[in-house]
PDB file of C-alpha atoms and ligand atoms in Angstrom:
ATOM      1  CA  UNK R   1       0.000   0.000   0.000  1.00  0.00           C
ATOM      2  CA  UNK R   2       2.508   2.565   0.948  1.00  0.00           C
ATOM      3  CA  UNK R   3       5.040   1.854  -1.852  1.00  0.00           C
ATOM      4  CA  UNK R   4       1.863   2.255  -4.152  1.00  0.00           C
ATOM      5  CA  UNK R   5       0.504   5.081  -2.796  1.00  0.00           C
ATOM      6  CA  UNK R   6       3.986   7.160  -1.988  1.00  0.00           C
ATOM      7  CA  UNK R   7       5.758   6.045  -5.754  1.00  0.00           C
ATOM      8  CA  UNK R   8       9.264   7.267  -5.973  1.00  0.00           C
ATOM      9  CA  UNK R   9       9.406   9.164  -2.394  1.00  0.00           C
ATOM     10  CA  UNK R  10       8.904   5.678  -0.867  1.00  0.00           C
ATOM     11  CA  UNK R  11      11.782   3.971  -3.408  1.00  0.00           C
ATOM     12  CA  UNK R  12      13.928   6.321  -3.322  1.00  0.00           C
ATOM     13  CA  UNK R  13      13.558   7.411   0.028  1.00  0.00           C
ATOM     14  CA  UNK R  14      16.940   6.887   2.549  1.00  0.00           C
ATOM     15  CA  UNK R  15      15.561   7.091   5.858  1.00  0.00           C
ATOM     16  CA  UNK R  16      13.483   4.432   7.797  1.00  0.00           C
ATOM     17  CA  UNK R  17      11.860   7.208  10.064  1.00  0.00           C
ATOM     18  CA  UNK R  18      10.402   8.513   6.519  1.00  0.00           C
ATOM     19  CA  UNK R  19       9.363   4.965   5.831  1.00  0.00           C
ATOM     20  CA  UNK R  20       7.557   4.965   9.071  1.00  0.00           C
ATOM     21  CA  UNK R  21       5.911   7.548   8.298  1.00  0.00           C
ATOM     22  CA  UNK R  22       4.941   7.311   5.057  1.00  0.00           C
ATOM     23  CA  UNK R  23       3.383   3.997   6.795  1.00  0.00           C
ATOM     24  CA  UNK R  24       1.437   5.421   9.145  1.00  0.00           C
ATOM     25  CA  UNK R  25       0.563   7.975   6.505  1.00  0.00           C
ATOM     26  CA  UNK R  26      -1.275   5.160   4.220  1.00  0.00           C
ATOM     27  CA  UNK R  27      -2.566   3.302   6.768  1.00  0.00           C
ATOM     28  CA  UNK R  28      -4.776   5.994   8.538  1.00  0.00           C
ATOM     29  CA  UNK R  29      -5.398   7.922   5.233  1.00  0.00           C
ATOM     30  CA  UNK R  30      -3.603  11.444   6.166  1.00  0.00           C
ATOM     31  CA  UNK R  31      -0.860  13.504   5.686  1.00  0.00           C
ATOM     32  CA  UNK R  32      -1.929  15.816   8.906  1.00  0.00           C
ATOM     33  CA  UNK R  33       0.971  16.260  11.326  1.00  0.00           C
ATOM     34  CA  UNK R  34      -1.386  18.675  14.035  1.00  0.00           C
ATOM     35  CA  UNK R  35       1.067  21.422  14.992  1.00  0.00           C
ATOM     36  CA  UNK R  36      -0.832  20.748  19.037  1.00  0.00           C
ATOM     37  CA  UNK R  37      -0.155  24.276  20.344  1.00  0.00           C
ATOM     38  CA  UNK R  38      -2.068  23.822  23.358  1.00  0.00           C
ATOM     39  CA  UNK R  39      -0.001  25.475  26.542  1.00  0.00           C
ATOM     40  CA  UNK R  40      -1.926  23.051  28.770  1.00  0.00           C
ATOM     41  CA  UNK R  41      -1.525  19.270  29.744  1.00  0.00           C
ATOM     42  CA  UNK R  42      -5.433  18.413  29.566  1.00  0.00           C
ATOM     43  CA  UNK R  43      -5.920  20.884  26.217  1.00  0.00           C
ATOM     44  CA  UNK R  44      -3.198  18.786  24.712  1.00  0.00           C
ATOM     45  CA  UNK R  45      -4.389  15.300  26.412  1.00  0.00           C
ATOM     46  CA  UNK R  46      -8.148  15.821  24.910  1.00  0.00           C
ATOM     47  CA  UNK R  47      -6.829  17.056  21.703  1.00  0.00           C
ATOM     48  CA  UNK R  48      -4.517  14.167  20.749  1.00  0.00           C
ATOM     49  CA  UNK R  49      -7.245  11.838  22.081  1.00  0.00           C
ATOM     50  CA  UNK R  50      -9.964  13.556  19.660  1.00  0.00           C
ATOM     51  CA  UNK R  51      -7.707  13.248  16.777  1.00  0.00           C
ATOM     52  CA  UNK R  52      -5.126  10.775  17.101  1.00  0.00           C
ATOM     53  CA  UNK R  53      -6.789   8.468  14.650  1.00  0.00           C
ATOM     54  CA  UNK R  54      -6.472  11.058  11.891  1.00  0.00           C
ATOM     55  CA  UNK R  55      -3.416  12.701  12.064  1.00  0.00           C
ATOM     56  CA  UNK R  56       0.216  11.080  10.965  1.00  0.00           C
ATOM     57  CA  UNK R  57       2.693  12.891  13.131  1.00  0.00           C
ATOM     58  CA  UNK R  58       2.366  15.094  15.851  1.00  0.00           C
ATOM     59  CA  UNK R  59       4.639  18.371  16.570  1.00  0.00           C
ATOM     60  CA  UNK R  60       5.049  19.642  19.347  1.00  0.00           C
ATOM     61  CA  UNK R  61       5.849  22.780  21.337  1.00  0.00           C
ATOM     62  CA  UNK R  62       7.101  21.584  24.628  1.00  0.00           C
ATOM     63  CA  UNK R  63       8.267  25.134  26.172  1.00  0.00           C
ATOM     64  CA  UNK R  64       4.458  26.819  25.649  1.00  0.00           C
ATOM     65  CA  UNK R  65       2.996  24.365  28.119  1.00  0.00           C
ATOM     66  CA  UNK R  66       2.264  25.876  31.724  1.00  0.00           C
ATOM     67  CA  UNK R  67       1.671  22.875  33.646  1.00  0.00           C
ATOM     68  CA  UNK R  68       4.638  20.848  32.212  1.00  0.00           C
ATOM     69  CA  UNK R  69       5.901  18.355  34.624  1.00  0.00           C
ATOM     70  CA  UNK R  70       8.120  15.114  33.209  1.00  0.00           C
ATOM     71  CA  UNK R  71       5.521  12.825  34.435  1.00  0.00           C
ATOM     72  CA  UNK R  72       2.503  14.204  32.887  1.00  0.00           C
ATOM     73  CA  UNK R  73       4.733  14.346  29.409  1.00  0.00           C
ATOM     74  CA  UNK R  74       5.878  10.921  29.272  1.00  0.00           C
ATOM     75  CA  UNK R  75       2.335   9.827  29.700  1.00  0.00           C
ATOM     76  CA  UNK R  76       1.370  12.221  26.504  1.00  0.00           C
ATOM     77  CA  UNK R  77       3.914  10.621  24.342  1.00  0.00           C
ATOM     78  CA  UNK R  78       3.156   7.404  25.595  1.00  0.00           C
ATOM     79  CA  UNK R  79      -0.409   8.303  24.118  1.00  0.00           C
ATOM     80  CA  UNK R  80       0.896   9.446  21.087  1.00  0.00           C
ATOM     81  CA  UNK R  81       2.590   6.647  20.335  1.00  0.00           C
ATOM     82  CA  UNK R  82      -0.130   3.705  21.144  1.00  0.00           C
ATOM     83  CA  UNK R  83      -1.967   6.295  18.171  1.00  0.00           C
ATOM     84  CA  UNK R  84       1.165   5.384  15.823  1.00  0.00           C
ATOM     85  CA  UNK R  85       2.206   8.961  15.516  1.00  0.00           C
ATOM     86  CA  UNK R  86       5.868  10.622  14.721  1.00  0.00           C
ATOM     87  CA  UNK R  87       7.071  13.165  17.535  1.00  0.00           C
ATOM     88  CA  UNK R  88       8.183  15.828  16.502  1.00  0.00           C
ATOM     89  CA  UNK R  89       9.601  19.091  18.651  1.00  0.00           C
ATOM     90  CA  UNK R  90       9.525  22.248  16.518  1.00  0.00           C
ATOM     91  CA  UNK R  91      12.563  23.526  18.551  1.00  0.00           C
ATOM     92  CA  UNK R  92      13.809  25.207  15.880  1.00  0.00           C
ATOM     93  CA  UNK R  93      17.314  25.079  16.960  1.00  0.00           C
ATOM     94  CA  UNK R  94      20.132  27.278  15.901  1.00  0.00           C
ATOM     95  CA  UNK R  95      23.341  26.844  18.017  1.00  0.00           C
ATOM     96  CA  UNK R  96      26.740  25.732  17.310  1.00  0.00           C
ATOM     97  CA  UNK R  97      26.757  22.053  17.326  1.00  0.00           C
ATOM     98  CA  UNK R  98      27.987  21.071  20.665  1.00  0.00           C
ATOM     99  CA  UNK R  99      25.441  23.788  22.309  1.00  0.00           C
ATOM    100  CA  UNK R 100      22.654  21.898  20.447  1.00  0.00           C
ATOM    101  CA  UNK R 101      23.585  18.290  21.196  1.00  0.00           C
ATOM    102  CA  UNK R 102      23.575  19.694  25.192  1.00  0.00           C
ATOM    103  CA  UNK R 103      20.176  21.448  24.302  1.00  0.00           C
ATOM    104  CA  UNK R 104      18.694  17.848  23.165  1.00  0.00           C
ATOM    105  CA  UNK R 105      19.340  17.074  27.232  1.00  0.00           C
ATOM    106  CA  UNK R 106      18.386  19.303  29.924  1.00  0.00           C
ATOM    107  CA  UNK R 107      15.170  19.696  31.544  1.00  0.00           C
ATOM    108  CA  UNK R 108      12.428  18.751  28.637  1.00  0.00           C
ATOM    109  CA  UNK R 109      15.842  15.974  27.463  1.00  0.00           C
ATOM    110  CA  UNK R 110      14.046  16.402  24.071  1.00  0.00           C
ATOM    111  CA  UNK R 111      16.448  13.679  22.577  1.00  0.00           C
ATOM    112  CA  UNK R 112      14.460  10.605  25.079  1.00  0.00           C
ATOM    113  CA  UNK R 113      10.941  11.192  22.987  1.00  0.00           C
ATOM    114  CA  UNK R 114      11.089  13.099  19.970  1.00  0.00           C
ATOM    115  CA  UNK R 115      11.795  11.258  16.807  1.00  0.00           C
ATOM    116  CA  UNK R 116      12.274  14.472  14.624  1.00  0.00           C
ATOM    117  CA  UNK R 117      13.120  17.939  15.755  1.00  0.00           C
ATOM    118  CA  UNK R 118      13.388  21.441  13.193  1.00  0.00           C
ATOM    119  CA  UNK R 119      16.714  23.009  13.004  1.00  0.00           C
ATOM    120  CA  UNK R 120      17.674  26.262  10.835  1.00  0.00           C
ATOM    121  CA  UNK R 121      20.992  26.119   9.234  1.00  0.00           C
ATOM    122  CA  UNK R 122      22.200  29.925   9.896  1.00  0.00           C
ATOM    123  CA  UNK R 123      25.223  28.296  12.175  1.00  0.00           C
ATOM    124  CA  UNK R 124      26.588  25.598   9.523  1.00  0.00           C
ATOM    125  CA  UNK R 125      26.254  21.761   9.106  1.00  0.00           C
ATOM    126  CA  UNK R 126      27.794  20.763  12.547  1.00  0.00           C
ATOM    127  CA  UNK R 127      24.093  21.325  14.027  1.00  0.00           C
ATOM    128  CA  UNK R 128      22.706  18.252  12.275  1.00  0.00           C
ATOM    129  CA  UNK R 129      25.973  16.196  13.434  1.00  0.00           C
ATOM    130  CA  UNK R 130      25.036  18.198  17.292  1.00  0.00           C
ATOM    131  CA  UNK R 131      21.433  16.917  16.768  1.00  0.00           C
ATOM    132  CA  UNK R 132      22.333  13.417  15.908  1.00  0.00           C
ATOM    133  CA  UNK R 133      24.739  13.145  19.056  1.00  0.00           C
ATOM    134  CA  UNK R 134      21.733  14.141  21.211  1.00  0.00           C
ATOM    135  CA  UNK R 135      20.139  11.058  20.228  1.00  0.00           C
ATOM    136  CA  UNK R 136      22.533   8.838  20.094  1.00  0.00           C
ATOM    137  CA  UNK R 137      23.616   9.924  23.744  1.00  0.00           C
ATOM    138  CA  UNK R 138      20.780   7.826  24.991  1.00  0.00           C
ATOM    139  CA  UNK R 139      20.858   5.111  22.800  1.00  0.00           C
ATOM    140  CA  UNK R 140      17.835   6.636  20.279  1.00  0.00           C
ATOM    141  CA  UNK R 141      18.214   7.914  16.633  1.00  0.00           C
ATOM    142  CA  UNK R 142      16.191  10.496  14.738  1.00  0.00           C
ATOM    143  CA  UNK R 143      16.137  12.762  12.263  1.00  0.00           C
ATOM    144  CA  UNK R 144      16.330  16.667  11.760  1.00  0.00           C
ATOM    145  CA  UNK R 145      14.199  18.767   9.541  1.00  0.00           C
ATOM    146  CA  UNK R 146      16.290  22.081   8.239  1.00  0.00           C
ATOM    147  CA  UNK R 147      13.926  24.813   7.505  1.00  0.00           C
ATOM    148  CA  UNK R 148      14.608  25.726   3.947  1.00  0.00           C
ATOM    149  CA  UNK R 149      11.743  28.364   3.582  1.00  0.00           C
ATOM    150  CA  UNK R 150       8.994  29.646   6.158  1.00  0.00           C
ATOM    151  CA  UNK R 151       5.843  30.698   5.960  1.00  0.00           C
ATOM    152  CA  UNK R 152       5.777  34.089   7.788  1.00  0.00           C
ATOM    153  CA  UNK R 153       5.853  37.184   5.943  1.00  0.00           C
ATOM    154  CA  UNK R 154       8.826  38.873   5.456  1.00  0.00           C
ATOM    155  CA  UNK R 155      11.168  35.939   6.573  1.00  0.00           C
ATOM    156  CA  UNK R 156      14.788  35.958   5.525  1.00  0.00           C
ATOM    157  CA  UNK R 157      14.625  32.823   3.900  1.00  0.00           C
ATOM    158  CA  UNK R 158      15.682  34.015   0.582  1.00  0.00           C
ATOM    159  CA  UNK R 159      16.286  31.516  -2.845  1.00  0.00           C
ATOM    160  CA  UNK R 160      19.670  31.695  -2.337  1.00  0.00           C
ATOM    161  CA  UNK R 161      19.532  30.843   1.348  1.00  0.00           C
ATOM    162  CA  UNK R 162      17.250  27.870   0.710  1.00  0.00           C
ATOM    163  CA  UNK R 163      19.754  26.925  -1.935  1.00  0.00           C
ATOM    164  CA  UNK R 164      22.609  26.466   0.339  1.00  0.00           C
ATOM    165  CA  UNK R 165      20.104  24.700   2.865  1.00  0.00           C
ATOM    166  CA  UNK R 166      18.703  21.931   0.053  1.00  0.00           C
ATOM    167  CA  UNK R 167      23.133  21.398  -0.731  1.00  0.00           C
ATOM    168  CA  UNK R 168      23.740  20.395   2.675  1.00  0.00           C
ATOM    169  CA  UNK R 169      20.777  19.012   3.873  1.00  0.00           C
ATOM    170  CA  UNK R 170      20.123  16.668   0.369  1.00  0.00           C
ATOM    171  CA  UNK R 171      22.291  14.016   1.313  1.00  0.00           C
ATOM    172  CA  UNK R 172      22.790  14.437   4.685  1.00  0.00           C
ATOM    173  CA  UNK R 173      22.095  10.787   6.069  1.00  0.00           C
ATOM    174  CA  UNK R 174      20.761  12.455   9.405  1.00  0.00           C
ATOM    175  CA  UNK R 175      18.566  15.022   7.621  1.00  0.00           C
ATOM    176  CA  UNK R 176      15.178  13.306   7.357  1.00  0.00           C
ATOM    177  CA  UNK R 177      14.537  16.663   4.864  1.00  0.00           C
ATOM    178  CA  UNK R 178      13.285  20.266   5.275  1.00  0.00           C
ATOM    179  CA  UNK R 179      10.152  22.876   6.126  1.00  0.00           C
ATOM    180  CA  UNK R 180       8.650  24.326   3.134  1.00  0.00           C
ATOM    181  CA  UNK R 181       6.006  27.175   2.782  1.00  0.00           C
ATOM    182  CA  UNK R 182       2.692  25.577   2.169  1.00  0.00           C
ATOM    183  CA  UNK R 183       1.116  29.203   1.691  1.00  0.00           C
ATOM    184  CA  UNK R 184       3.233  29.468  -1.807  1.00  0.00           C
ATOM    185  CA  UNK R 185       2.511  26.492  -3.785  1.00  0.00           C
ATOM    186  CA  UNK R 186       5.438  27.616  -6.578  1.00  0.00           C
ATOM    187  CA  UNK R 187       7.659  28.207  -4.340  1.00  0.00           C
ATOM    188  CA  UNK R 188       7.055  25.002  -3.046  1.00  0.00           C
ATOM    189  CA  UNK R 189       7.125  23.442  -6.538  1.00  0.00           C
ATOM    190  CA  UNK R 190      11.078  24.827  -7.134  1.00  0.00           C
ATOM    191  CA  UNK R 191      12.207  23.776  -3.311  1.00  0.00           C
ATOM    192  CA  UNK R 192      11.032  20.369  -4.473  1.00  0.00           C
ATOM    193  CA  UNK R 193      12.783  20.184  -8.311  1.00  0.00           C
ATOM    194  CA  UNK R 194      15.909  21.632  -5.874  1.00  0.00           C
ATOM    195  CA  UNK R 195      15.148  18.582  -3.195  1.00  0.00           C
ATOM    196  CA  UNK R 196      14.509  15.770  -5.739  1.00  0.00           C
ATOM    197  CA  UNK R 197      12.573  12.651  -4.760  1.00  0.00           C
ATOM    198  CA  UNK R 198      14.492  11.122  -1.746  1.00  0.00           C
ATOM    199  CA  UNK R 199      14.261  13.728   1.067  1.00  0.00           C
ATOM    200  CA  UNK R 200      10.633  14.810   2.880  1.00  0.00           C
ATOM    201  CA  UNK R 201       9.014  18.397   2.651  1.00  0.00           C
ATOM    202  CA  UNK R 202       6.701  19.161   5.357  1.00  0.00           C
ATOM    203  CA  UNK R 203       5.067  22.361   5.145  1.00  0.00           C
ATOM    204  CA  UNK R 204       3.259  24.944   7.778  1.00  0.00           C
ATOM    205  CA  UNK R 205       1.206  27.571   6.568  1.00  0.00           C
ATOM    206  CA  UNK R 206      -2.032  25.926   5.213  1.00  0.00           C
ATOM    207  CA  UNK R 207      -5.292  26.477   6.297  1.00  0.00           C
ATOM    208  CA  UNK R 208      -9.035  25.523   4.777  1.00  0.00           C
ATOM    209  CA  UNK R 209     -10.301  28.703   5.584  1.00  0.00           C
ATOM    210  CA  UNK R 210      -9.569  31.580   3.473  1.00  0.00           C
ATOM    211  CA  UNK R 211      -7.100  34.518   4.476  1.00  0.00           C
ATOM    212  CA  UNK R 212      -4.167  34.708   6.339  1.00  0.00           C
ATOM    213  CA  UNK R 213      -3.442  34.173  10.439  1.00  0.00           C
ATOM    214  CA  UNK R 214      -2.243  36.294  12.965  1.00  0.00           C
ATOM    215  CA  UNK R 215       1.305  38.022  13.138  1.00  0.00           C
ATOM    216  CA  UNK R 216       2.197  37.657   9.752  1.00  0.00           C
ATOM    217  CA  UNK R 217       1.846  33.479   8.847  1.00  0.00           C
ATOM    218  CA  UNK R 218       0.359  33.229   5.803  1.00  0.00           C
ATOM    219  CA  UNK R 219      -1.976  30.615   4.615  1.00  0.00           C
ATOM    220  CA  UNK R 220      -2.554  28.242   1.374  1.00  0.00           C
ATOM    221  CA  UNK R 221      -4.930  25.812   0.732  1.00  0.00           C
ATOM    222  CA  UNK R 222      -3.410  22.209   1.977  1.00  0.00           C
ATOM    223  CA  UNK R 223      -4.453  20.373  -1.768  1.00  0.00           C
ATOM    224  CA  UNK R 224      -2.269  23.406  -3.646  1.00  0.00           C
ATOM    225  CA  UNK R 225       0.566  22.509  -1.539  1.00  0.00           C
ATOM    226  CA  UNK R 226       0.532  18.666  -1.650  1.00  0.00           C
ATOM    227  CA  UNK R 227       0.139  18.718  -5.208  1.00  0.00           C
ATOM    228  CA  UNK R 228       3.284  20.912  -5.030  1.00  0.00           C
ATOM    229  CA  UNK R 229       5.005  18.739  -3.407  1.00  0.00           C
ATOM    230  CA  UNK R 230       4.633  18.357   0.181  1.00  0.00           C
ATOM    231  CA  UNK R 231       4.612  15.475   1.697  1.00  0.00           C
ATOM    232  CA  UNK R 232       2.969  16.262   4.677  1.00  0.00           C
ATOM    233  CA  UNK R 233       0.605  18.870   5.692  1.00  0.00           C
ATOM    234  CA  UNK R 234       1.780  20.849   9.373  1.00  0.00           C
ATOM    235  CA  UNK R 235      -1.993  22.227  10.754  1.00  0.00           C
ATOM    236  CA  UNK R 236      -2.078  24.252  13.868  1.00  0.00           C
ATOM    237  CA  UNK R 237      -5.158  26.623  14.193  1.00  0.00           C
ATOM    238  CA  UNK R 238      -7.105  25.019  11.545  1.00  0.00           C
ATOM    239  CA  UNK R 239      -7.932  21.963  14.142  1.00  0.00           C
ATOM    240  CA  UNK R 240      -6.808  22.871  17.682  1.00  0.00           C
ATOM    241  CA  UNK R 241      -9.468  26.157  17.393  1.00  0.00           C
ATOM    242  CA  UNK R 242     -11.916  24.793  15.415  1.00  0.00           C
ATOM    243  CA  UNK R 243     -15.306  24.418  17.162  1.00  0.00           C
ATOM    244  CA  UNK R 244     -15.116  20.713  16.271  1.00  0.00           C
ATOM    245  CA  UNK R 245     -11.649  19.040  16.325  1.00  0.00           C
ATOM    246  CA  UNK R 246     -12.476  15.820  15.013  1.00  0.00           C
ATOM    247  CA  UNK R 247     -14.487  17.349  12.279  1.00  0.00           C
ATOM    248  CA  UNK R 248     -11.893  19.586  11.582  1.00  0.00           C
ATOM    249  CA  UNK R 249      -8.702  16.883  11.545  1.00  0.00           C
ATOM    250  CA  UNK R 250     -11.295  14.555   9.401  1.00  0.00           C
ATOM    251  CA  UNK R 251     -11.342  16.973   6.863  1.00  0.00           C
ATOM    252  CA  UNK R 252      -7.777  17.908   6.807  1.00  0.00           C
ATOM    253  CA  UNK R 253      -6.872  14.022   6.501  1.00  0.00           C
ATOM    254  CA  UNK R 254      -9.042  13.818   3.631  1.00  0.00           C
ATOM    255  CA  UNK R 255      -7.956  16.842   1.322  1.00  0.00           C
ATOM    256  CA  UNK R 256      -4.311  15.640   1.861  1.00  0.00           C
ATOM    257  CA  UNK R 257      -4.693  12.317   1.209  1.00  0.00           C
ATOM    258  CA  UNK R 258      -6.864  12.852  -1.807  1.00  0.00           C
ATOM    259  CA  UNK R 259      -3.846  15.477  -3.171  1.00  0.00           C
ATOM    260  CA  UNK R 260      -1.543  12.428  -2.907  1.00  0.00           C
ATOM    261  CA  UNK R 261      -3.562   9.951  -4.632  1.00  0.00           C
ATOM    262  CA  UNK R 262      -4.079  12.910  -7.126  1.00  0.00           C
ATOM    263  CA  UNK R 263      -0.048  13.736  -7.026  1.00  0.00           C
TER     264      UNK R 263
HETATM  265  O1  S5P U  13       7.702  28.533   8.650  1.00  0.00           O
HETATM  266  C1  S5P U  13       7.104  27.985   9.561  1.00  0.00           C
HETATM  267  C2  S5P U  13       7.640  26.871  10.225  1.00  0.00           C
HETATM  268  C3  S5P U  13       6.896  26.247  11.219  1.00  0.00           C
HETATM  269  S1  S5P U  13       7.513  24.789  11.861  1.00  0.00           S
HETATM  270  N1  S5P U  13       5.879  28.411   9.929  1.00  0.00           N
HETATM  271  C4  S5P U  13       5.140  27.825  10.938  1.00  0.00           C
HETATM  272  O2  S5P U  13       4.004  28.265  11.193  1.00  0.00           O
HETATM  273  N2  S5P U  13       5.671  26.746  11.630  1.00  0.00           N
HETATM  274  C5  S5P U  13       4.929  26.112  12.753  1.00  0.00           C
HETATM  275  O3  S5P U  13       3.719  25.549  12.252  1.00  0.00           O
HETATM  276  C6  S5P U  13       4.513  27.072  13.878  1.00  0.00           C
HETATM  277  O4  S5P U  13       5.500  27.068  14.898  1.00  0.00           O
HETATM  278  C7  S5P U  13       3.176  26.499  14.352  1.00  0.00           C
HETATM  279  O5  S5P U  13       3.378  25.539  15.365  1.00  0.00           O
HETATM  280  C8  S5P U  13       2.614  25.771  13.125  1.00  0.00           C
HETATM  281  C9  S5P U  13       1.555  26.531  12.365  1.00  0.00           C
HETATM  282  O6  S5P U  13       0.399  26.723  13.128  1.00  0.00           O
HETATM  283  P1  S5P U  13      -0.944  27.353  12.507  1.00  0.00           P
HETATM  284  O7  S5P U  13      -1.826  27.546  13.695  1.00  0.00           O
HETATM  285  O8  S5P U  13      -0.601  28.632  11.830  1.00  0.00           O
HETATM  286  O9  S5P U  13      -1.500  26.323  11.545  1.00  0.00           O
END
């Protein structure tokens, strides 16, 4: 099914996280990673419980929560993972390497339950090699995602600078692959002719609803951006503040999964 469904990402793909994912991807029928910005432990309990069975990965925020305790996490991730979901901790880290492997420890010791993390590439390659060395401190692997464009306005993100990103990151064994901007389908299209078939593109920035959000992120329409080229769909607002969740991740499951059978 997934080799069927997924064509050349799945045989040409070099990472067995992807391969999980593009599993769990065909098996529930979605390419909805819910972006769970909930800042507290019940919001985020109830939400993953609602819409678990629809989603394919789940990122995470793990510094916005006010009630955070290690306890009370380990039992979310526990949940998240009886669903079959990806974690993944937006972290967006940007330090020298051997500040970011320590940065995978300390008090949230993001390396012991996140399977992918986001990293931007303004401090050179040695953060991926940083990132990987928080893992494999405590015995885990994962892989990074390097944030080759963004979808807030006026980011710095420029072609060139997603250029030298996609070089590095392209067949970097501990890159899993990179953040795209789901609000600009054709700028989506050229990061994926620059990314080729063997590395993921997960993109932010798409909503169902028509406009833009708050603060400057933009939105596109999460079809567009699969048919672009995405591989999986990041939605924040467009389920956690919807009036019905489930509803809401149904629906979101459905448009990308019909994209990729379209794609
Ligand atoms: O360029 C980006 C990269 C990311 S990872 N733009 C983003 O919005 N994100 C994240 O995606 C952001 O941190 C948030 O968690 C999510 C988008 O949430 P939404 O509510 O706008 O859908």
């Amino acid at each position: 099914m997934a080799a069927k469904v997924w064509g050349e990402r799945w045989t040409e793909c070099d990472s067995d996280i992807a391969r999980r994912f593009m599993e769990t991807a065909a098996r529930k029928q979605s390419l909805v990673c819910l972006a769970a910005d909930r800042n507290t432990m019940a919001g985020l309990n109830k939400l993953i419980e609602q819409t678990g069975p629809y989603l394919a990965a789940l990122k995470t925020h793990v510094d916005l929560i006010d009630d955070w305790t290690p306890e009370a996490w380990a039992e979310f991730c526990s949940k998240a993972h009886q669903t079959d979901l990806l974690i993944f901790e937006d972290r967006k880290f940007a330090d020298i390497g051997k500040i970011s492997q320590n940065q995978m420890a300390g008090v949230y010791d993001i390396r012991s339950w996140s399977d992918l993390v986001t990293a931007h590439l303004i401090s050179g390659p040695d953060i991926v090699d940083g990132l990987q060395a928080g893992w494999s401190d405590v015995g885990r692997t994962g892989g990074v995602l390097l944030l080759a464009q963004m979808s807030s306005r006026g980011n710095l993100l420029d072609s060139k600078y997603t250029d030298n990103v996609v070089s590095v990151g392209k067949n970097h064994p501990g890159v899993f692959g990179f953040i795209g901007n789901g609000s600009r389908p054709n700028e989506l299209k050229e990061l994926r002719n620059k990314v080729g078939p063997s590395k993921m593109i997960w993109t932010p920035g798409v909503n169902l609803a028509i406009g833009d959000g708050g603060m400057g992120q933009r939105y596109g329409d999460p079809k567009e951006a699969v048919l672009a080229g995405s591989d999986c769909i990041i939605v924040g607002s467009g389920i956690h503040r919807s009036d019905d969740c489930v509803k809401a991740a149904m629906a979101y499951a459905k448009a990308s999964w019909n994209a990729l059978l379209e794609r």
